[in-house]
Amino acid sequence: MIVLSENFRALFYAPFYAAYVTGAFRDAGVEVALRPSPDPPAAARALRSGEVDVMWGGPLRVMIVHDGEPDADLVCFADVVARDPFFVIGARPRPDFRLADLAKVRFASVSEVPTPWICLADDLRRAGVDPDRLDRVSGRSMADNAAAIRAGTLDAAQLFQPHAEELLASGAGHLWYAAATRGLTAYTTLVTRRPTLERRADDLLKMTQGLHRTLGWFAATPAVDIARALKSYFPDVAEPIFAAAIERYRKLGLWGPDPVIRREGYDRLHAAMRAAGTLKRDIPYELCVDTSLAERARS
């Protein structure tokens, strides 16, 4: 059995839940037990202490660990969320939106996790905008920021699904920017320790094969059927919102075609982290990524 730690509950992680619902892991010949986690740091602690075999999470955290501990053994081995799942939602229509426009409004960034703001700040720098000069609200939850958009006390907010889709469907929010359009950004992978990758290679290969099959199912299955299949994981999300969110993510190419972690996506995230000062030094792709199982899984 492989014990897999959830990072936290989020709709853009839907393929991980789908692997259970569709029986993909079982059909690949491996038993995978899902262990809930309250937040990403807790998942990482469980992995490093040996309480779980694998977690899903961002390469960002793996890079940070390697930056602080040169002998760290964490490694990413299968890609799932290949692009940034966050949006900038505005209170008013702005069909000609440019990133530089954020310097002219009151804007709220994500506080729950670090990656979204690190990546958006890099987008801003590349657009010639100093992110430190924004009238930026930080420290509030996405739910609070979505409520502020509805109340008219905030011009724009950085949100993921279903918050974004709910605002769009109600007419209270308008899509300004989908971060996935910047291109590949290594966002969520399976992570383990190198000794586990070596010792349990057969089981982890089967797990990766199950994920590969799931990504194919996700690409071909009607969004409403996906929403119905995963309803138990997101009981508070209305089916039309769930299906619309899945379809929007799919059109953006959020989930990769296979589990191979592309260097391009890693390099984009790494560059954003270096620009933000999150990393003190360069962390090579080869140190944090092993694509050997993913390459075999897609063949």
Short mmCIF file of N, CA and C in Angstrom, two decimals, residues 49-196:
data_model
loop_
_atom_site.label_atom_id
_atom_site.label_comp_id
_atom_site.label_asym_id
_atom_site.label_seq_id
_atom_site.Cartn_x
_atom_site.Cartn_y
_atom_site.Cartn_z
N SER A 49 8.64 12.81 7.89
CA SER A 49 8.73 11.97 9.09
C SER A 49 8.47 10.50 8.80
N GLY A 50 8.04 10.20 7.58
CA GLY A 50 7.76 8.81 7.22
C GLY A 50 6.34 8.37 7.52
N GLU A 51 5.47 9.28 7.93
CA GLU A 51 4.07 8.93 8.19
C GLU A 51 3.32 8.61 6.90
N VAL A 52 3.74 9.22 5.80
CA VAL A 52 3.15 8.93 4.50
C VAL A 52 4.28 8.65 3.51
N ASP A 53 3.94 8.00 2.41
CA ASP A 53 4.93 7.65 1.40
C ASP A 53 5.07 8.73 0.33
N VAL A 54 3.95 9.37 0.02
CA VAL A 54 3.88 10.34 -1.07
C VAL A 54 2.94 11.46 -0.65
N MET A 55 3.20 12.66 -1.13
CA MET A 55 2.24 13.75 -0.99
C MET A 55 2.08 14.40 -2.36
N TRP A 56 0.97 15.11 -2.53
CA TRP A 56 0.95 15.98 -3.71
C TRP A 56 1.14 17.41 -3.22
N GLY A 57 1.83 18.19 -4.02
CA GLY A 57 2.11 19.56 -3.61
C GLY A 57 2.98 20.25 -4.63
N GLY A 58 3.29 21.50 -4.33
CA GLY A 58 4.03 22.32 -5.27
C GLY A 58 5.53 22.07 -5.24
N PRO A 59 6.17 22.05 -6.40
CA PRO A 59 7.63 22.03 -6.44
C PRO A 59 8.26 23.20 -5.69
N LEU A 60 7.47 24.27 -5.49
CA LEU A 60 7.97 25.41 -4.71
C LEU A 60 8.49 24.96 -3.35
N ARG A 61 7.72 24.14 -2.67
CA ARG A 61 8.14 23.71 -1.33
C ARG A 61 9.34 22.79 -1.38
N VAL A 62 9.42 21.98 -2.42
CA VAL A 62 10.58 21.10 -2.59
C VAL A 62 11.83 21.93 -2.82
N MET A 63 11.73 22.96 -3.64
CA MET A 63 12.88 23.85 -3.88
C MET A 63 13.31 24.55 -2.60
N ILE A 64 12.34 25.01 -1.82
CA ILE A 64 12.66 25.71 -0.57
C ILE A 64 13.41 24.79 0.38
N VAL A 65 12.98 23.53 0.48
CA VAL A 65 13.66 22.57 1.35
C VAL A 65 15.10 22.36 0.88
N HIS A 66 15.29 22.18 -0.42
CA HIS A 66 16.64 21.98 -0.94
C HIS A 66 17.51 23.23 -0.75
N ASP A 67 16.89 24.39 -0.84
CA ASP A 67 17.62 25.64 -0.65
C ASP A 67 18.20 25.73 0.75
N GLY A 68 17.43 25.27 1.73
CA GLY A 68 17.86 25.36 3.13
C GLY A 68 18.63 24.15 3.61
N GLU A 69 18.47 23.02 2.92
CA GLU A 69 19.11 21.77 3.34
C GLU A 69 19.77 21.11 2.13
N PRO A 70 21.03 21.33 1.91
CA PRO A 70 21.70 20.78 0.72
C PRO A 70 21.63 19.26 0.60
N ASP A 71 21.43 18.55 1.72
CA ASP A 71 21.36 17.09 1.66
C ASP A 71 19.92 16.58 1.69
N ALA A 72 18.94 17.44 1.43
CA ALA A 72 17.53 17.03 1.44
C ALA A 72 17.29 15.98 0.36
N ASP A 73 16.28 15.10 0.60
CA ASP A 73 16.03 14.00 -0.33
C ASP A 73 14.65 14.06 -0.97
N LEU A 74 13.93 15.19 -0.87
CA LEU A 74 12.62 15.29 -1.50
C LEU A 74 12.76 15.39 -3.01
N VAL A 75 11.83 14.74 -3.73
CA VAL A 75 11.89 14.76 -5.19
C VAL A 75 10.48 14.70 -5.76
N CYS A 76 10.25 15.48 -6.81
CA CYS A 76 8.98 15.47 -7.54
C CYS A 76 9.09 14.44 -8.66
N PHE A 77 8.03 13.61 -8.83
CA PHE A 77 8.18 12.56 -9.85
C PHE A 77 7.00 12.41 -10.80
N ALA A 78 5.91 13.12 -10.59
CA ALA A 78 4.78 13.02 -11.52
C ALA A 78 4.01 14.33 -11.53
N ASP A 79 3.77 14.86 -12.72
CA ASP A 79 3.10 16.14 -12.87
C ASP A 79 1.60 15.96 -13.01
N VAL A 80 0.83 16.89 -12.45
CA VAL A 80 -0.63 16.88 -12.63
C VAL A 80 -1.12 18.28 -12.99
N VAL A 81 -0.87 19.26 -12.11
CA VAL A 81 -1.29 20.63 -12.39
C VAL A 81 -0.10 21.35 -13.02
N ALA A 82 -0.17 21.52 -14.34
CA ALA A 82 0.99 22.00 -15.10
C ALA A 82 0.98 23.51 -15.31
N ARG A 83 -0.13 24.16 -14.95
CA ARG A 83 -0.22 25.62 -15.09
C ARG A 83 -0.84 26.21 -13.83
N ASP A 84 -0.77 27.51 -13.74
CA ASP A 84 -1.25 28.24 -12.56
C ASP A 84 -2.77 28.29 -12.56
N PRO A 85 -3.43 27.81 -11.49
CA PRO A 85 -4.90 27.74 -11.47
C PRO A 85 -5.60 28.99 -10.96
N PHE A 86 -4.88 30.09 -10.77
CA PHE A 86 -5.49 31.28 -10.17
C PHE A 86 -5.90 32.30 -11.23
N PHE A 87 -6.84 33.15 -10.83
CA PHE A 87 -7.40 34.17 -11.70
C PHE A 87 -7.36 35.52 -10.99
N VAL A 88 -7.33 36.59 -11.77
CA VAL A 88 -7.62 37.91 -11.23
C VAL A 88 -9.05 38.24 -11.67
N ILE A 89 -9.92 38.39 -10.69
CA ILE A 89 -11.33 38.70 -10.94
C ILE A 89 -11.59 40.15 -10.51
N GLY A 90 -12.14 40.94 -11.42
CA GLY A 90 -12.43 42.34 -11.13
C GLY A 90 -13.90 42.57 -10.84
N ALA A 91 -14.18 43.66 -10.16
CA ALA A 91 -15.55 44.01 -9.82
C ALA A 91 -16.29 44.62 -11.01
N ARG A 92 -15.54 45.09 -12.01
CA ARG A 92 -16.15 45.71 -13.20
C ARG A 92 -15.52 45.11 -14.45
N PRO A 93 -16.23 45.13 -15.56
CA PRO A 93 -15.65 44.60 -16.81
C PRO A 93 -14.41 45.40 -17.21
N ARG A 94 -13.40 44.68 -17.69
CA ARG A 94 -12.21 45.35 -18.22
C ARG A 94 -11.67 44.47 -19.35
N PRO A 95 -12.36 44.48 -20.49
CA PRO A 95 -12.00 43.57 -21.58
C PRO A 95 -10.61 43.81 -22.15
N ASP A 96 -10.09 45.02 -21.96
CA ASP A 96 -8.75 45.34 -22.48
C ASP A 96 -7.71 45.31 -21.36
N PHE A 97 -7.95 44.48 -20.35
CA PHE A 97 -7.07 44.45 -19.17
C PHE A 97 -5.63 44.15 -19.53
N ARG A 98 -4.74 44.90 -18.89
CA ARG A 98 -3.31 44.64 -18.92
C ARG A 98 -2.82 44.55 -17.49
N LEU A 99 -1.78 43.76 -17.25
CA LEU A 99 -1.28 43.59 -15.89
C LEU A 99 -0.93 44.92 -15.24
N ALA A 100 -0.47 45.86 -16.04
CA ALA A 100 -0.13 47.18 -15.49
C ALA A 100 -1.34 47.87 -14.85
N ASP A 101 -2.55 47.44 -15.24
CA ASP A 101 -3.76 48.05 -14.66
C ASP A 101 -3.89 47.77 -13.17
N LEU A 102 -3.25 46.72 -12.69
CA LEU A 102 -3.34 46.40 -11.26
C LEU A 102 -2.70 47.48 -10.40
N ALA A 103 -1.83 48.28 -11.00
CA ALA A 103 -1.19 49.37 -10.25
C ALA A 103 -2.15 50.54 -10.02
N LYS A 104 -3.34 50.47 -10.63
CA LYS A 104 -4.29 51.58 -10.54
C LYS A 104 -5.52 51.26 -9.70
N VAL A 105 -5.56 50.05 -9.10
CA VAL A 105 -6.75 49.62 -8.38
C VAL A 105 -6.37 49.06 -7.01
N ARG A 106 -7.40 48.87 -6.18
CA ARG A 106 -7.21 48.20 -4.90
C ARG A 106 -7.38 46.71 -5.13
N PHE A 107 -6.34 45.97 -4.84
CA PHE A 107 -6.25 44.57 -5.24
C PHE A 107 -5.91 43.69 -4.04
N ALA A 108 -6.53 42.51 -3.97
CA ALA A 108 -6.24 41.57 -2.88
C ALA A 108 -5.58 40.32 -3.44
N SER A 109 -4.45 39.96 -2.87
CA SER A 109 -3.74 38.75 -3.29
C SER A 109 -4.09 37.58 -2.37
N VAL A 110 -3.72 36.40 -2.81
CA VAL A 110 -3.98 35.18 -2.03
C VAL A 110 -3.07 35.15 -0.81
N SER A 111 -3.64 34.76 0.33
CA SER A 111 -2.85 34.67 1.56
C SER A 111 -2.67 33.23 2.03
N GLU A 112 -3.54 32.31 1.58
CA GLU A 112 -3.54 30.96 2.11
C GLU A 112 -2.27 30.17 1.77
N VAL A 113 -1.72 30.42 0.58
CA VAL A 113 -0.52 29.72 0.12
C VAL A 113 0.37 30.73 -0.62
N PRO A 114 1.68 30.50 -0.68
CA PRO A 114 2.57 31.53 -1.24
C PRO A 114 2.70 31.55 -2.75
N THR A 115 2.53 30.41 -3.42
CA THR A 115 2.85 30.33 -4.84
C THR A 115 2.08 31.31 -5.71
N PRO A 116 0.77 31.49 -5.53
CA PRO A 116 0.03 32.37 -6.44
C PRO A 116 0.58 33.79 -6.49
N TRP A 117 0.87 34.38 -5.34
CA TRP A 117 1.37 35.75 -5.35
C TRP A 117 2.80 35.81 -5.88
N ILE A 118 3.65 34.84 -5.54
CA ILE A 118 5.01 34.81 -6.06
C ILE A 118 5.00 34.81 -7.59
N CYS A 119 4.11 34.00 -8.16
CA CYS A 119 4.04 33.91 -9.62
C CYS A 119 3.42 35.16 -10.24
N LEU A 120 2.37 35.69 -9.64
CA LEU A 120 1.76 36.90 -10.19
C LEU A 120 2.70 38.09 -10.07
N ALA A 121 3.43 38.17 -8.97
CA ALA A 121 4.41 39.26 -8.82
C ALA A 121 5.46 39.18 -9.92
N ASP A 122 5.84 37.97 -10.31
CA ASP A 122 6.80 37.83 -11.41
C ASP A 122 6.19 38.27 -12.73
N ASP A 123 4.91 37.94 -12.94
CA ASP A 123 4.22 38.42 -14.14
C ASP A 123 4.26 39.95 -14.19
N LEU A 124 4.01 40.56 -13.04
CA LEU A 124 4.00 42.03 -12.98
C LEU A 124 5.37 42.60 -13.30
N ARG A 125 6.41 42.04 -12.73
CA ARG A 125 7.77 42.53 -13.02
C ARG A 125 8.07 42.43 -14.51
N ARG A 126 7.67 41.31 -15.13
CA ARG A 126 7.93 41.12 -16.55
C ARG A 126 7.13 42.12 -17.39
N ALA A 127 6.03 42.63 -16.81
CA ALA A 127 5.21 43.64 -17.50
C ALA A 127 5.66 45.05 -17.17
N GLY A 128 6.75 45.17 -16.41
CA GLY A 128 7.29 46.48 -16.07
C GLY A 128 6.64 47.14 -14.88
N VAL A 129 5.98 46.35 -14.04
CA VAL A 129 5.29 46.89 -12.86
C VAL A 129 6.00 46.42 -11.60
N ASP A 130 6.26 47.33 -10.68
CA ASP A 130 6.85 46.97 -9.38
C ASP A 130 5.73 46.45 -8.48
N PRO A 131 5.71 45.16 -8.14
CA PRO A 131 4.61 44.63 -7.32
C PRO A 131 4.53 45.27 -5.94
N ASP A 132 5.62 45.82 -5.45
CA ASP A 132 5.61 46.47 -4.13
C ASP A 132 4.87 47.80 -4.14
N ARG A 133 4.57 48.31 -5.32
CA ARG A 133 3.90 49.60 -5.42
C ARG A 133 2.38 49.46 -5.58
N LEU A 134 1.89 48.23 -5.59
CA LEU A 134 0.46 48.03 -5.70
C LEU A 134 -0.26 48.41 -4.40
N ASP A 135 -1.50 48.84 -4.53
CA ASP A 135 -2.38 49.01 -3.37
C ASP A 135 -2.96 47.63 -3.08
N ARG A 136 -2.14 46.81 -2.40
CA ARG A 136 -2.44 45.39 -2.26
C ARG A 136 -2.91 45.04 -0.85
N VAL A 137 -4.02 44.34 -0.79
CA VAL A 137 -4.55 43.81 0.46
C VAL A 137 -4.02 42.39 0.61
N SER A 138 -3.39 42.09 1.73
CA SER A 138 -2.90 40.73 1.99
C SER A 138 -3.39 40.28 3.36
N GLY A 139 -3.38 38.98 3.58
CA GLY A 139 -3.75 38.46 4.89
C GLY A 139 -5.21 38.08 5.03
N ARG A 140 -6.03 38.33 4.01
CA ARG A 140 -7.42 37.93 4.08
C ARG A 140 -7.65 36.66 3.25
N SER A 141 -8.68 35.91 3.61
CA SER A 141 -8.97 34.68 2.88
C SER A 141 -9.57 34.98 1.52
N MET A 142 -9.51 34.00 0.64
CA MET A 142 -10.14 34.16 -0.67
C MET A 142 -11.65 34.35 -0.53
N ALA A 143 -12.26 33.65 0.42
CA ALA A 143 -13.70 33.81 0.65
C ALA A 143 -14.02 35.25 1.05
N ASP A 144 -13.20 35.82 1.91
CA ASP A 144 -13.41 37.21 2.33
C ASP A 144 -13.23 38.17 1.16
N ASN A 145 -12.22 37.90 0.33
CA ASN A 145 -11.98 38.77 -0.80
C ASN A 145 -13.09 38.67 -1.85
N ALA A 146 -13.61 37.47 -2.05
CA ALA A 146 -14.74 37.31 -2.97
C ALA A 146 -15.95 38.08 -2.45
N ALA A 147 -16.16 38.04 -1.14
CA ALA A 147 -17.27 38.78 -0.55
C ALA A 147 -17.07 40.29 -0.72
N ALA A 148 -15.84 40.73 -0.64
CA ALA A 148 -15.54 42.16 -0.81
C ALA A 148 -15.79 42.60 -2.25
N ILE A 149 -15.52 41.72 -3.21
CA ILE A 149 -15.84 42.02 -4.61
C ILE A 149 -17.36 42.22 -4.74
N ARG A 150 -18.11 41.32 -4.14
CA ARG A 150 -19.58 41.42 -4.20
C ARG A 150 -20.08 42.70 -3.54
N ALA A 151 -19.42 43.09 -2.45
CA ALA A 151 -19.86 44.26 -1.68
C ALA A 151 -19.40 45.57 -2.32
N GLY A 152 -18.50 45.47 -3.30
CA GLY A 152 -18.02 46.68 -3.95
C GLY A 152 -16.95 47.41 -3.18
N THR A 153 -16.31 46.75 -2.21
CA THR A 153 -15.27 47.39 -1.40
C THR A 153 -13.87 47.01 -1.87
N LEU A 154 -13.79 46.26 -2.97
CA LEU A 154 -12.51 45.82 -3.51
C LEU A 154 -12.63 45.84 -5.03
N ASP A 155 -11.58 46.30 -5.70
CA ASP A 155 -11.61 46.38 -7.16
C ASP A 155 -11.31 45.06 -7.83
N ALA A 156 -10.41 44.27 -7.25
CA ALA A 156 -10.01 43.01 -7.88
C ALA A 156 -9.40 42.09 -6.84
N ALA A 157 -9.46 40.80 -7.12
CA ALA A 157 -8.90 39.81 -6.19
C ALA A 157 -8.34 38.64 -6.96
N GLN A 158 -7.33 38.03 -6.38
CA GLN A 158 -6.71 36.82 -6.92
C GLN A 158 -7.41 35.62 -6.29
N LEU A 159 -8.02 34.78 -7.12
CA LEU A 159 -8.88 33.70 -6.61
C LEU A 159 -8.68 32.43 -7.43
N PHE A 160 -8.99 31.29 -6.79
CA PHE A 160 -9.08 30.05 -7.56
C PHE A 160 -10.54 29.60 -7.62
N GLN A 161 -10.77 28.45 -8.27
CA GLN A 161 -12.11 27.91 -8.35
C GLN A 161 -12.49 27.20 -7.05
N PRO A 162 -13.76 27.27 -6.62
CA PRO A 162 -14.91 27.79 -7.36
C PRO A 162 -15.21 29.27 -7.10
N HIS A 163 -14.38 29.95 -6.27
CA HIS A 163 -14.68 31.37 -5.98
C HIS A 163 -14.80 32.18 -7.27
N ALA A 164 -13.86 31.96 -8.20
CA ALA A 164 -13.87 32.73 -9.44
C ALA A 164 -15.15 32.46 -10.23
N GLU A 165 -15.49 31.18 -10.39
CA GLU A 165 -16.65 30.82 -11.21
C GLU A 165 -17.95 31.33 -10.59
N GLU A 166 -18.05 31.30 -9.28
CA GLU A 166 -19.25 31.80 -8.60
C GLU A 166 -19.44 33.29 -8.86
N LEU A 167 -18.36 34.05 -8.81
CA LEU A 167 -18.47 35.49 -9.09
C LEU A 167 -18.82 35.73 -10.55
N LEU A 168 -18.21 34.98 -11.45
CA LEU A 168 -18.50 35.16 -12.87
C LEU A 168 -19.94 34.80 -13.19
N ALA A 169 -20.42 33.69 -12.61
CA ALA A 169 -21.78 33.24 -12.89
C ALA A 169 -22.83 34.21 -12.37
N SER A 170 -22.53 34.86 -11.25
CA SER A 170 -23.48 35.78 -10.64
C SER A 170 -23.47 37.16 -11.29
N GLY A 171 -22.44 37.44 -12.06
CA GLY A 171 -22.29 38.77 -12.65
C GLY A 171 -21.62 39.77 -11.73
N ALA A 172 -21.28 39.32 -10.52
CA ALA A 172 -20.62 40.22 -9.57
C ALA A 172 -19.13 40.37 -9.86
N GLY A 173 -18.59 39.45 -10.64
CA GLY A 173 -17.17 39.50 -10.96
C GLY A 173 -16.95 39.33 -12.45
N HIS A 174 -15.77 39.78 -12.90
CA HIS A 174 -15.43 39.74 -14.32
C HIS A 174 -13.99 39.25 -14.46
N LEU A 175 -13.77 38.40 -15.43
CA LEU A 175 -12.44 37.81 -15.62
C LEU A 175 -11.49 38.84 -16.22
N TRP A 176 -10.44 39.16 -15.46
CA TRP A 176 -9.41 40.07 -15.96
C TRP A 176 -8.21 39.29 -16.47
N TYR A 177 -7.81 38.25 -15.72
CA TYR A 177 -6.57 37.57 -16.07
C TYR A 177 -6.62 36.13 -15.57
N ALA A 178 -6.29 35.19 -16.45
CA ALA A 178 -6.12 33.80 -16.06
C ALA A 178 -4.62 33.50 -16.05
N ALA A 179 -4.08 33.20 -14.89
CA ALA A 179 -2.62 33.02 -14.77
C ALA A 179 -2.11 31.86 -15.60
N ALA A 180 -2.99 30.90 -15.92
CA ALA A 180 -2.58 29.77 -16.75
C ALA A 180 -2.10 30.21 -18.13
N THR A 181 -2.54 31.39 -18.57
CA THR A 181 -2.16 31.84 -19.91
C THR A 181 -0.70 32.27 -20.00
N ARG A 182 0.00 32.38 -18.87
CA ARG A 182 1.43 32.73 -18.96
C ARG A 182 2.23 31.58 -19.54
N GLY A 183 1.67 30.36 -19.50
CA GLY A 183 2.38 29.18 -20.00
C GLY A 183 2.64 28.19 -18.88
N LEU A 184 3.42 27.18 -19.17
CA LEU A 184 3.69 26.13 -18.19
C LEU A 184 4.32 26.73 -16.93
N THR A 185 3.79 26.30 -15.80
CA THR A 185 4.33 26.65 -14.48
C THR A 185 4.13 25.43 -13.60
N ALA A 186 5.20 24.77 -13.22
CA ALA A 186 5.09 23.52 -12.44
C ALA A 186 4.38 23.80 -11.12
N TYR A 187 3.13 23.42 -11.02
CA TYR A 187 2.32 23.84 -9.89
C TYR A 187 2.05 22.75 -8.87
N THR A 188 1.68 21.56 -9.34
CA THR A 188 1.39 20.48 -8.39
C THR A 188 1.86 19.16 -8.96
N THR A 189 2.69 18.47 -8.19
CA THR A 189 3.24 17.18 -8.58
C THR A 189 3.10 16.19 -7.43
N LEU A 190 3.36 14.93 -7.72
CA LEU A 190 3.57 13.97 -6.65
C LEU A 190 5.00 14.11 -6.15
N VAL A 191 5.14 14.05 -4.83
CA VAL A 191 6.45 14.24 -4.19
C VAL A 191 6.71 13.07 -3.25
N THR A 192 7.92 12.57 -3.25
CA THR A 192 8.32 11.55 -2.30
C THR A 192 9.77 11.81 -1.88
N ARG A 193 10.34 10.87 -1.15
CA ARG A 193 11.76 10.94 -0.79
C ARG A 193 12.52 10.01 -1.72
N ARG A 194 13.75 10.37 -2.05
CA ARG A 194 14.50 9.55 -3.01
C ARG A 194 14.67 8.10 -2.56
N PRO A 195 14.90 7.81 -1.28
CA PRO A 195 14.97 6.40 -0.90
C PRO A 195 13.67 5.65 -1.18
N THR A 196 12.53 6.33 -0.99
CA THR A 196 11.24 5.71 -1.29
C THR A 196 11.09 5.49 -2.79
#
